[in-house]
Coordinates of C-alpha atoms and ligand atoms in Angstrom, one line a residue:
M288 CA -5.4 2.8 -23.4
A289 CA -7.2 5.9 -22.6
E290 CA -9.7 7.5 -24.6
K291 CA -8.3 10.7 -26.8
A292 CA -8.4 13.9 -25.0
R293 CA -10.6 16.5 -26.2
I294 CA -8.8 19.5 -27.1
A295 CA -10.1 23.2 -28.0
I296 CA -7.6 25.6 -29.4
F297 CA -7.8 29.3 -29.1
I298 CA -6.4 31.5 -31.9
S299 CA -5.9 35.1 -33.0
G300 CA -4.0 35.0 -35.9
T301 CA -2.7 33.0 -38.7
G302 CA -3.0 29.8 -37.0
T303 CA 0.0 28.1 -38.2
N304 CA 0.4 26.4 -34.7
M305 CA -3.2 25.4 -34.4
A306 CA -2.6 23.9 -38.0
A307 CA 0.4 21.9 -36.6
L308 CA -1.4 20.9 -33.7
L309 CA -4.6 20.0 -36.0
Y310 CA -2.9 17.8 -38.4
A311 CA -0.8 15.9 -35.7
G312 CA -4.1 15.3 -33.8
L313 CA -5.5 13.5 -37.2
L314 CA -2.7 11.3 -37.1
E315 CA -4.0 7.6 -36.4
T316 CA -1.7 7.3 -33.1
S317 CA -2.5 10.9 -31.8
R318 CA -3.5 10.9 -28.2
Y319 CA -6.0 14.1 -28.4
D320 CA -8.9 15.0 -30.9
V321 CA -9.1 19.0 -31.8
V322 CA -12.9 19.6 -31.1
L323 CA -12.9 22.9 -31.6
V324 CA -10.9 26.3 -33.0
A325 CA -12.3 29.4 -31.6
S326 CA -11.3 32.8 -32.0
N327 CA -11.7 36.2 -30.9
V328 CA -10.8 37.8 -34.2
P329 CA -13.8 37.0 -36.8
D330 CA -11.3 36.8 -39.8
A331 CA -8.5 34.9 -38.1
Q332 CA -7.1 32.9 -41.0
G333 CA -6.6 29.7 -39.1
L334 CA -10.4 29.6 -38.8
E335 CA -10.4 28.7 -42.6
I336 CA -8.2 26.0 -42.3
A337 CA -10.3 24.3 -39.2
R338 CA -13.3 24.8 -41.5
A339 CA -11.9 23.1 -44.4
E340 CA -10.8 20.0 -42.0
G341 CA -14.5 20.0 -40.9
I342 CA -13.5 20.9 -37.1
E343 CA -16.0 23.1 -35.2
T344 CA -15.1 26.6 -35.0
F345 CA -16.7 29.4 -32.8
V346 CA -16.1 33.2 -33.1
H347 CA -16.8 35.8 -30.6
S348 CA -15.2 39.4 -31.0
H349 CA -13.8 41.0 -27.8
K350 CA -14.9 44.3 -29.2
G351 CA -17.3 45.8 -26.9
H352 CA -17.3 43.5 -24.3
S353 CA -16.0 43.3 -21.0
R354 CA -13.1 40.7 -20.4
E355 CA -15.3 38.8 -18.3
E356 CA -18.1 38.8 -20.9
H357 CA -15.9 37.8 -23.5
D358 CA -14.7 34.9 -21.4
A359 CA -18.1 33.8 -20.5
A360 CA -18.9 33.4 -24.2
M361 CA -15.7 31.5 -25.3
E362 CA -16.4 29.4 -22.1
A363 CA -19.7 28.6 -23.0
A364 CA -18.2 27.2 -26.4
L365 CA -15.7 25.1 -24.4
I366 CA -18.4 23.6 -22.3
A367 CA -20.6 22.9 -25.0
S368 CA -17.8 20.9 -27.2
E369 CA -17.1 18.9 -24.0
T370 CA -13.4 20.2 -24.2
E371 CA -11.1 18.8 -21.6
Y372 CA -8.0 21.0 -22.3
L373 CA -7.8 24.4 -23.6
V374 CA -4.6 25.1 -25.8
L375 CA -3.7 28.6 -26.8
A376 CA -2.1 29.0 -30.1
G377 CA -1.4 32.7 -30.8
Y378 CA -4.3 33.6 -28.7
M379 CA -3.4 37.3 -28.0
R380 CA -6.0 38.0 -25.1
I381 CA -5.2 37.7 -21.4
L382 CA -7.9 35.4 -19.8
S383 CA -9.6 36.5 -16.7
D384 CA -8.2 35.0 -13.3
D385 CA -11.6 33.4 -12.5
F386 CA -11.6 31.6 -16.1
V387 CA -7.8 30.6 -15.5
R388 CA -8.7 29.2 -12.2
R389 CA -11.8 27.0 -13.3
W390 CA -9.6 25.7 -15.9
E391 CA -6.5 25.3 -13.8
G392 CA -4.2 22.6 -15.0
R393 CA -5.9 22.4 -18.3
I394 CA -4.6 25.2 -20.1
L395 CA -1.7 25.2 -22.2
N396 CA 0.0 28.3 -23.9
I397 CA 3.2 28.6 -26.6
H398 CA 5.2 31.6 -25.9
P399 CA 8.1 32.8 -28.1
S400 CA 10.9 32.9 -25.7
L401 CA 12.9 30.8 -23.7
L402 CA 10.6 31.3 -20.4
P403 CA 11.5 32.7 -17.8
K404 CA 13.1 35.1 -20.0
Y405 CA 11.1 37.7 -21.9
K406 CA 7.7 37.3 -20.7
G407 CA 4.9 39.4 -22.6
L408 CA 5.7 41.0 -26.1
D409 CA 8.4 41.7 -28.5
T410 CA 10.2 38.8 -27.6
F411 CA 12.4 38.3 -30.5
A412 CA 13.7 42.3 -30.4
R413 CA 14.4 41.9 -26.8
A414 CA 16.5 38.5 -27.2
I415 CA 18.4 40.0 -30.3
A416 CA 19.1 43.4 -28.2
A417 CA 20.5 41.3 -25.2
G418 CA 22.8 39.6 -27.3
D419 CA 21.8 36.0 -26.5
S420 CA 23.1 33.2 -28.7
H421 CA 19.4 31.5 -28.8
A422 CA 15.7 32.3 -29.0
G423 CA 13.0 29.9 -29.1
A424 CA 9.7 28.7 -27.6
S425 CA 8.2 27.3 -24.5
V426 CA 4.8 25.4 -23.9
H427 CA 3.6 26.3 -20.6
I428 CA 0.7 25.5 -18.1
V429 CA -1.4 29.1 -18.0
T430 CA -1.7 30.5 -14.2
P431 CA -3.1 33.8 -13.6
E432 CA 0.4 35.5 -13.6
L433 CA 1.3 36.1 -17.4
D434 CA 3.5 33.5 -18.9
A435 CA 4.6 32.5 -15.5
G436 CA 3.1 28.6 -15.3
E437 CA 5.2 25.5 -15.3
V438 CA 7.3 25.4 -18.4
L439 CA 6.7 21.7 -20.0
A440 CA 9.1 21.9 -22.9
Q441 CA 11.2 24.2 -25.0
A442 CA 12.9 24.4 -28.4
K443 CA 16.1 26.4 -28.9
V444 CA 16.8 28.4 -32.1
A445 CA 20.1 30.1 -32.8
I446 CA 20.1 33.7 -33.2
R447 CA 22.5 34.2 -36.1
E448 CA 24.3 37.3 -36.9
C449 CA 22.4 40.1 -38.6
E450 CA 19.1 38.4 -37.6
T451 CA 16.0 41.0 -37.4
P452 CA 13.2 40.2 -35.3
Q453 CA 11.2 38.8 -38.4
T454 CA 14.0 36.5 -39.5
L455 CA 13.9 35.0 -36.1
A456 CA 10.1 34.9 -35.7
E457 CA 10.0 33.1 -38.7
R458 CA 12.2 30.2 -38.0
V459 CA 10.9 29.8 -34.3
K460 CA 7.8 28.9 -36.0
Y461 CA 9.3 25.9 -37.2
A462 CA 10.5 25.0 -34.0
E463 CA 7.0 25.4 -32.2
H464 CA 5.4 23.3 -35.0
Q465 CA 7.7 20.5 -33.6
L466 CA 7.5 21.1 -30.2
F467 CA 3.7 21.9 -29.5
P468 CA 2.0 18.8 -30.9
R469 CA 4.4 16.8 -28.8
A470 CA 4.4 18.7 -25.6
V471 CA 0.2 18.9 -25.9
T472 CA 0.8 14.9 -26.4
D473 CA 2.6 14.4 -23.3
Y474 CA 0.8 16.6 -21.1
V475 CA -2.8 14.7 -22.1
S476 CA -1.0 11.5 -21.5
R477 CA 0.5 12.2 -18.3
P478 CA -2.7 11.2 -16.2
Y479 CA -2.8 7.8 -18.1
D480 CA 1.0 7.1 -17.1
A481 CA 1.1 5.0 -14.0
R482 CA 4.7 5.6 -13.3
Y483 CA 4.0 9.8 -13.5
V484 CA 1.1 9.4 -11.5
Y485 CA 2.7 7.2 -8.7
E486 CA 5.9 9.4 -8.5
R487 CA 3.6 12.4 -7.7
V488 CA 1.8 10.5 -5.0
R489 CA 5.1 9.2 -3.8
D490 CA 6.6 12.6 -3.8
I491 CA 3.6 14.4 -1.6
A492 CA 3.1 11.3 0.5
L493 CA 7.0 11.1 1.5
A494 CA 7.2 14.8 2.2
L495 CA 4.7 14.1 5.4
P496 CA 6.7 13.7 8.5
E497 CA 8.2 9.9 9.3
T498 CA 6.7 8.0 6.3
H499 CA 8.2 5.4 4.2
A500 CA 7.0 3.4 1.3
R501 CA 5.8 -0.1 1.7
D502 CA 4.1 -2.6 -0.5
S503 CA 0.9 -4.2 0.4
H504 CA -0.5 -7.1 -1.5
G505 CA 1.6 -6.3 -4.6
S506 CA 0.6 -2.7 -4.6
P507 CA 2.8 0.3 -3.4
G508 CA 1.8 1.6 -0.1
F509 CA 2.7 4.4 2.4
R510 CA 3.2 4.2 6.0
V511 CA 3.6 6.7 9.0
G512 CA 5.9 5.7 11.9
A513 CA 8.7 3.3 12.6
E514 CA 9.9 1.0 9.6
K515 CA 8.6 -2.0 11.3
S516 CA 5.6 -0.9 13.1
G517 CA 4.1 2.0 10.9
K518 CA 0.6 2.1 9.8
F519 CA -0.7 2.8 6.3
F520 CA -2.2 6.0 5.2
A521 CA -2.3 5.6 1.3
H522 CA -2.3 2.9 -1.0
F523 CA -1.5 3.1 -4.6
S524 CA -3.7 1.4 -6.9
E525 CA -3.0 1.0 -10.5
N526 CA -6.0 -1.0 -12.5
H527 CA -6.1 -3.2 -9.2
H528 CA -8.5 -6.2 -9.1
G529 CA -9.9 -5.2 -12.4
S530 CA -10.7 -1.7 -11.6
E531 CA -10.2 0.8 -14.4
H532 CA -8.7 3.5 -12.2
I533 CA -5.2 4.8 -11.3
A534 CA -5.9 5.8 -7.9
V535 CA -4.7 6.4 -4.6
L536 CA -6.6 5.1 -1.6
V537 CA -6.9 7.4 1.5
K538 CA -9.0 6.8 4.5
T539 CA -12.1 8.5 5.1
S540 CA -13.8 8.8 8.4
G541 CA -15.9 5.9 7.9
M542 CA -18.8 4.3 5.3
D543 CA -21.2 7.5 5.5
E544 CA -18.3 9.8 4.2
L545 CA -17.5 7.4 1.7
L546 CA -21.1 6.6 0.2
D547 CA -21.6 10.2 0.3
L548 CA -18.7 11.3 -1.7
V549 CA -18.9 8.6 -4.5
E550 CA -22.4 9.4 -5.0
A551 CA -21.9 13.0 -4.9
Q552 CA -18.7 12.9 -7.2
P553 CA -18.5 9.6 -9.2
D554 CA -15.9 11.2 -11.4
T555 CA -13.5 11.9 -8.4
Y556 CA -14.1 8.8 -6.1
F557 CA -14.6 5.3 -5.8
K558 CA -15.3 2.4 -3.5
P559 CA -12.3 0.2 -3.9
A560 CA -13.0 -3.7 -4.2
Y561 CA -11.6 -5.8 -1.3
Y562 CA -11.5 -3.2 1.2
G563 CA -15.1 -3.9 2.7
A564 CA -16.5 -1.4 5.2
S565 CA -12.8 -0.2 6.2
G566 CA -13.5 3.5 4.9
W567 CA -10.6 3.5 2.3
I568 CA -11.9 5.3 -0.6
G569 CA -10.2 5.7 -4.2
L570 CA -9.1 9.2 -5.5
I571 CA -9.4 8.6 -9.3
L572 CA -6.1 10.1 -11.0
N573 CA -6.4 9.0 -14.3
R574 CA -8.4 11.9 -15.7
P575 CA -8.1 15.4 -17.3
G576 CA -7.3 18.1 -14.6
T577 CA -6.6 16.2 -11.3
D578 CA -6.5 18.6 -8.7
W579 CA -3.4 17.9 -6.9
V580 CA -4.0 20.3 -4.3
H581 CA -7.0 18.3 -3.3
V582 CA -4.9 14.9 -3.5
A583 CA -2.4 16.2 -0.9
E584 CA -4.9 17.4 1.4
W585 CA -6.3 14.0 1.5
L586 CA -3.1 12.7 2.0
E587 CA -2.4 14.9 4.5
R588 CA -5.8 14.3 6.2
S589 CA -5.2 10.5 5.9
W590 CA -1.6 10.5 7.4
R591 CA -3.0 12.6 10.3
S592 CA -5.6 9.9 11.0
A593 CA -2.9 6.9 11.1
A594 CA 0.1 9.1 12.7
P595 CA 0.6 9.0 16.3
A596 CA -0.4 12.1 18.4
R597 CA 2.9 13.2 19.0
L598 CA 3.8 13.6 15.4
T599 CA 0.5 15.3 14.3
K600 CA 0.9 17.7 17.4
L601 CA 4.6 18.5 15.7
H602 CA 2.9 18.5 12.3
D603 CA 0.4 21.5 13.5
A604 CA 3.2 23.4 15.4
A605 CA 5.2 23.7 12.5
G606 CA 2.4 24.5 10.3
M607 CA 1.7 27.6 12.8
F608 CA 5.2 29.4 11.5
Ligands
LIG704 C1 3.7 32.0 -32.2 O1 4.6 32.3 -32.3 C2 3.4 32.1 -30.9 O2 4.4 31.6 -29.9 C3 3.2 33.7 -30.3 O3 1.9 34.1 -31.5 C4 2.6 33.4 -32.6 C5 1.3 33.0 -33.4 O4 1.5 32.1 -34.7 N1 2.2 33.8 -29.2 C6 2.5 34.6 -28.4 O5 3.2 35.7 -28.5 C7 1.7 34.8 -27.0 N2 2.2 35.4 -26.0 P1 0.4 31.3 -35.4 O6 -0.8 32.2 -35.4 O7 0.9 31.2 -36.7 O8 0.6 30.1 -34.7

């Protein structure tokens, strides 16, 4: 079982969603710990709730600071508290693109609409004016484009006749309080769910030309070429031979490169047992914020080293268009 994920929560207001996350996080079975609550509004009510529960708080008003300066102060607090995931719960500031990129895949937000409908503000009034049957809330991954990242979970709330934006907002909050802790729990658990991780690796591997899945010594692997004579370019490894990692093994250029990578980035790479000096390196996937673009680049490189020239040439030609 993985350790609990360390999450920080940014708020600007009442902080009822923060409270829902915080109390869910205090349950024994929780998969995360709230390690920091931070705000850009010095008297945000939610800060008091966090303090009362002994959670570290941090306040930095955005007034008189550029977006970058303000983000830098908030980020320093995240780093000091060894935060792994940042959760935005009614944080009414847009984060700078650079900040979001540095934390890519590790920031979640709750937005009070059924995305992709009604990004931005006044979501309830807009849903009512449009005559929608339902409003709701969405938990999504934060990307530089506002409210546009992958939606992880949604809760629907019926719109009654004579509904006002205020009455709707109140009910949507009840739904948010159920939704948010679950969505955060599911998201932080993903890297430790071998099936989820495997399926992601498989989808990337099998999207490469002429590939197929094949077990090797009891572990799933991926080969390029004909079904009978293909060559392995990746092995999936789930706590194999006592290793604590869920990982994909890919081929480096040789032992020099392998050892350099393991030494420079021990949180990302390891040398798998029983692969000798063959150059297979383990890419660690059971950790927060796995960079899947990086994983895809490695899989392609490994595929390239195993694929026959006719395939790599075709692949290069296709890449030019
Ligand atoms: C929540 O309804 C949340 O969805 C919304 O602010 C409210 C915060 O309430 N977020 C946004 O509008 C983000 N664009 P809370 O402070 O009581 O949790």
